[in-house]
mmCIF file of N, CA and C in Angstrom:
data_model
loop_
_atom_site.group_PDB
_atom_site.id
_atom_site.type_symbol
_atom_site.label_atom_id
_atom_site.label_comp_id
_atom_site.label_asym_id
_atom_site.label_seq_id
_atom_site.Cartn_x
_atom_site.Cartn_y
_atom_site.Cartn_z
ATOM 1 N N UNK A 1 0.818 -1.167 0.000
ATOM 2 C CA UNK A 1 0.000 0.000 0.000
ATOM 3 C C UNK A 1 0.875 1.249 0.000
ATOM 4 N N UNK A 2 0.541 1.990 -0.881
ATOM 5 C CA UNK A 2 1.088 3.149 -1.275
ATOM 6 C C UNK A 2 1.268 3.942 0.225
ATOM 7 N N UNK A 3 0.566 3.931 0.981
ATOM 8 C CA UNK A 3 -0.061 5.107 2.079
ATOM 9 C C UNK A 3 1.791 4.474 3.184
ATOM 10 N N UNK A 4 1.685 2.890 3.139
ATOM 11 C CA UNK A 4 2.706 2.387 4.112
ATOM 12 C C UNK A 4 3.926 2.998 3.661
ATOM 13 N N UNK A 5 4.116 2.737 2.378
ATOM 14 C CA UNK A 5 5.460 3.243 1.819
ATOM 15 C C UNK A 5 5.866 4.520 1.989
ATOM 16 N N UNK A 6 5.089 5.160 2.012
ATOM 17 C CA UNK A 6 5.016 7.060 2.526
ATOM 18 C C UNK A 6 6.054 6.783 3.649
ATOM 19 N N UNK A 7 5.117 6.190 4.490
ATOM 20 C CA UNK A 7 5.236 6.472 6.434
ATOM 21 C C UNK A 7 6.303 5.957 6.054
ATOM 22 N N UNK A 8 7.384 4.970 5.224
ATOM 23 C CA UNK A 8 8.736 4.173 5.534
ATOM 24 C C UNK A 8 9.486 5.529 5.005
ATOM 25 N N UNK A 9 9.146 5.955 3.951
ATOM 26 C CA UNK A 9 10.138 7.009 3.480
ATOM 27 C C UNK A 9 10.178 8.252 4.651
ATOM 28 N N UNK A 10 8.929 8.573 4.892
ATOM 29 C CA UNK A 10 9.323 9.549 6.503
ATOM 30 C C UNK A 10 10.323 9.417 7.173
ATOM 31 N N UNK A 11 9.623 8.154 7.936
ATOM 32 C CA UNK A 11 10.929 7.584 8.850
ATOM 33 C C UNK A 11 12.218 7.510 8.604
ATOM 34 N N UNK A 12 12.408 7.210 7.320
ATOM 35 C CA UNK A 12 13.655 7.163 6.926
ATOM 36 C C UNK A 12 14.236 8.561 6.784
ATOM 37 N N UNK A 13 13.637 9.311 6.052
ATOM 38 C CA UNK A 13 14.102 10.712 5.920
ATOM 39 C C UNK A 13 14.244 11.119 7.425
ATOM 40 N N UNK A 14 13.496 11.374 8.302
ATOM 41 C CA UNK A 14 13.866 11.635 9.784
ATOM 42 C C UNK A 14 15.308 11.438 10.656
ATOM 43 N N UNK A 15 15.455 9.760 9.882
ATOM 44 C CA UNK A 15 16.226 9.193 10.532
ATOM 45 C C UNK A 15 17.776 9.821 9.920
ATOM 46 N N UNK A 16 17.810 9.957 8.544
ATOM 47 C CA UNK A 16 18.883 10.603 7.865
ATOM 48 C C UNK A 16 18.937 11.376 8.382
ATOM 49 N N UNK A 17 18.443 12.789 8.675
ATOM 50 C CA UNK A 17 18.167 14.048 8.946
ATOM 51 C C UNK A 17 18.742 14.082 10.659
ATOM 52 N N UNK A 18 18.659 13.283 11.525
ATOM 53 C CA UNK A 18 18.961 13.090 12.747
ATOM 54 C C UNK A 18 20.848 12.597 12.647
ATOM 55 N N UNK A 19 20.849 12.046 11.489
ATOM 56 C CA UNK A 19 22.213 11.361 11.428
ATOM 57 C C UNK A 19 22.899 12.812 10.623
ATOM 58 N N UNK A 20 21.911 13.361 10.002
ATOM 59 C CA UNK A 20 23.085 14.970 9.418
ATOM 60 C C UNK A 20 23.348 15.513 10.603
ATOM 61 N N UNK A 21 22.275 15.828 12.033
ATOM 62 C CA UNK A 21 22.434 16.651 12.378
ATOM 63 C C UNK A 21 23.750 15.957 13.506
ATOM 64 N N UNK A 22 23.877 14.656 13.947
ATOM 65 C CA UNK A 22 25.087 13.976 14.050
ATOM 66 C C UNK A 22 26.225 14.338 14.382
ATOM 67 N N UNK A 23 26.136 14.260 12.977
ATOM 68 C CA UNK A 23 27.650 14.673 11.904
ATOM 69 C C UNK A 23 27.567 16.144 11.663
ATOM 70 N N UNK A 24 26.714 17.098 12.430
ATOM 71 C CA UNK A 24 27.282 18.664 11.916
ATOM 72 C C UNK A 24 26.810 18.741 10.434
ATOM 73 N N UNK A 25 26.082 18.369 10.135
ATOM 74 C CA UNK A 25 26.088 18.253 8.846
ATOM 75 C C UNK A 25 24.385 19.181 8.119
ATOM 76 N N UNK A 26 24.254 20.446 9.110
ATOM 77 C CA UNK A 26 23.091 21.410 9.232
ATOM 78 C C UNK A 26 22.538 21.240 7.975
ATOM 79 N N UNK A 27 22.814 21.902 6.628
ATOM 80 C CA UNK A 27 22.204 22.047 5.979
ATOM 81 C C UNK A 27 22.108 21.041 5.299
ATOM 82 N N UNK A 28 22.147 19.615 5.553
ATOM 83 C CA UNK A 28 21.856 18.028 4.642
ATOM 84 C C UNK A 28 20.754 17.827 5.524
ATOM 85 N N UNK A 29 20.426 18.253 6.578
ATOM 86 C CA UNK A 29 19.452 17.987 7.858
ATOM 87 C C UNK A 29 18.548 18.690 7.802
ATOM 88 N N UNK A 30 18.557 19.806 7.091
ATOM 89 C CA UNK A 30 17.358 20.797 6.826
ATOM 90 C C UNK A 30 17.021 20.511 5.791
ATOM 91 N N UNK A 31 17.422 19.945 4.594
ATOM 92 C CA UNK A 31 16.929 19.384 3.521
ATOM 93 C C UNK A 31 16.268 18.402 3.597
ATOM 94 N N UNK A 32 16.796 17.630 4.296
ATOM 95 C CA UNK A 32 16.269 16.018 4.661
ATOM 96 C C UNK A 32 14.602 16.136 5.984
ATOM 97 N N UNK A 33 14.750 17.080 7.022
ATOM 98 C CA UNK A 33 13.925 17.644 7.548
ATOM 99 C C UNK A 33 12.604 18.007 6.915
ATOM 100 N N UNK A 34 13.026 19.365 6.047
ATOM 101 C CA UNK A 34 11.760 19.747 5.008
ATOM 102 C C UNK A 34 11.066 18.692 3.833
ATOM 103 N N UNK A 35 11.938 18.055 3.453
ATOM 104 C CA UNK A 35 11.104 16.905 2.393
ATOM 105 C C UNK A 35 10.532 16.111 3.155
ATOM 106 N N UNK A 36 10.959 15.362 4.744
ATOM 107 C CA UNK A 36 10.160 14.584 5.372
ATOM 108 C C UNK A 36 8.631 15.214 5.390
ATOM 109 N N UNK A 37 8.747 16.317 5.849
ATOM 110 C CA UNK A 37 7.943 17.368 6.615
ATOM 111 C C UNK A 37 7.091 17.168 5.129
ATOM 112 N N UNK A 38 7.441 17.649 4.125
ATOM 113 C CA UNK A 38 5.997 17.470 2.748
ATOM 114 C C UNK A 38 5.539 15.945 2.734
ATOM 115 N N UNK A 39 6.478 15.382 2.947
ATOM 116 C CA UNK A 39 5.942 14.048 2.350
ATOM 117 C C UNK A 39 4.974 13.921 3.541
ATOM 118 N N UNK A 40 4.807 14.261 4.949
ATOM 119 C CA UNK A 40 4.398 13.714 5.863
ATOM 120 C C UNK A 40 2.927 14.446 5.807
ATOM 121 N N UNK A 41 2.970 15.562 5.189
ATOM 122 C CA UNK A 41 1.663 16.432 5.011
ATOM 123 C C UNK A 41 1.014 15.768 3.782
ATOM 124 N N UNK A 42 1.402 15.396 2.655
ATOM 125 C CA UNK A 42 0.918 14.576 1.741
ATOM 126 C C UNK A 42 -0.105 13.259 2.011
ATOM 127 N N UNK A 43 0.908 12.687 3.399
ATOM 128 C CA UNK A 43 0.296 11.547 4.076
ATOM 129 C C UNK A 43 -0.930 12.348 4.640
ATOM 130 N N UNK A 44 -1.193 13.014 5.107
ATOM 131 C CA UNK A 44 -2.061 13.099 6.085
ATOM 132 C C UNK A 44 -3.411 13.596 5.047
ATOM 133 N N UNK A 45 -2.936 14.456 3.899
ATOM 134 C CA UNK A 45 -4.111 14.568 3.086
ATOM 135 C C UNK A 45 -4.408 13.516 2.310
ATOM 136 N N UNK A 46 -3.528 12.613 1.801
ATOM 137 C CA UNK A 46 -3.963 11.113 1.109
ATOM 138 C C UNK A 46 -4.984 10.686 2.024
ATOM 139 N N UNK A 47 -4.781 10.428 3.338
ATOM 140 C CA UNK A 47 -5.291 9.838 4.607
ATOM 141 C C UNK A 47 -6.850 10.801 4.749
ATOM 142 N N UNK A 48 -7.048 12.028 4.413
ATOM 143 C CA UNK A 48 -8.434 12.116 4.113
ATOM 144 C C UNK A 48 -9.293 11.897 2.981
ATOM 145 N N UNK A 49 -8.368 12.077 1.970
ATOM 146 C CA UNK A 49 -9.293 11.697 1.183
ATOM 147 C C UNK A 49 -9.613 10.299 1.225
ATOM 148 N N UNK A 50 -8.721 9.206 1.230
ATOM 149 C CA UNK A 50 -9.192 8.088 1.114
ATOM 150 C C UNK A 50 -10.236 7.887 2.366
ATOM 151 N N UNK A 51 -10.109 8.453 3.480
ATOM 152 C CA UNK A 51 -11.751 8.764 4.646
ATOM 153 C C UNK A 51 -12.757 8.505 3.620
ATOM 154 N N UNK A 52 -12.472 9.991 3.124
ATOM 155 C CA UNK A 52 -13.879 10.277 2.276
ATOM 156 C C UNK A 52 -14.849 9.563 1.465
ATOM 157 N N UNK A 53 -13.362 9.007 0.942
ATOM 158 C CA UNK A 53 -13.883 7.930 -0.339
ATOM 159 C C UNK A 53 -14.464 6.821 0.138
ATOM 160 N N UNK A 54 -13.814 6.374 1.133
ATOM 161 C CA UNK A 54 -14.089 4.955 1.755
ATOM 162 C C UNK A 54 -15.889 5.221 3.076
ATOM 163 N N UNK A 55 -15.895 6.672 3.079
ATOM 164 C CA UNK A 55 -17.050 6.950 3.837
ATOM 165 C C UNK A 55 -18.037 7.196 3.182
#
């Protein structure tokens, strides 16, 4: 399911983003930060519409 694969790429991006900030590595961590951050808002509107649809 498309919706699971989201939440793995989050996590993962998070998890990179925690390992830039690590390593000093600010602005690979703010990159990695902000794309989590869309993808994670994406999730949450996929996650209504399919409500909708399924309601």
């Amino acid at each position: 399911m498309a919706y699971l694969s989201l939440q793995d790429i989050v996590t993962n991006l998070y998890a990179e983003a925690d390992e830039a900030v690590a390593s000093e590595n600010y602005n690979d961590a703010s990159l990695l930060q902000s794309q989590a951050d869309k993808i994670y808002e994406t999730m949450e509107n996929l996650g209504i519409v399919i409500a909708e649809q399924e309601g």
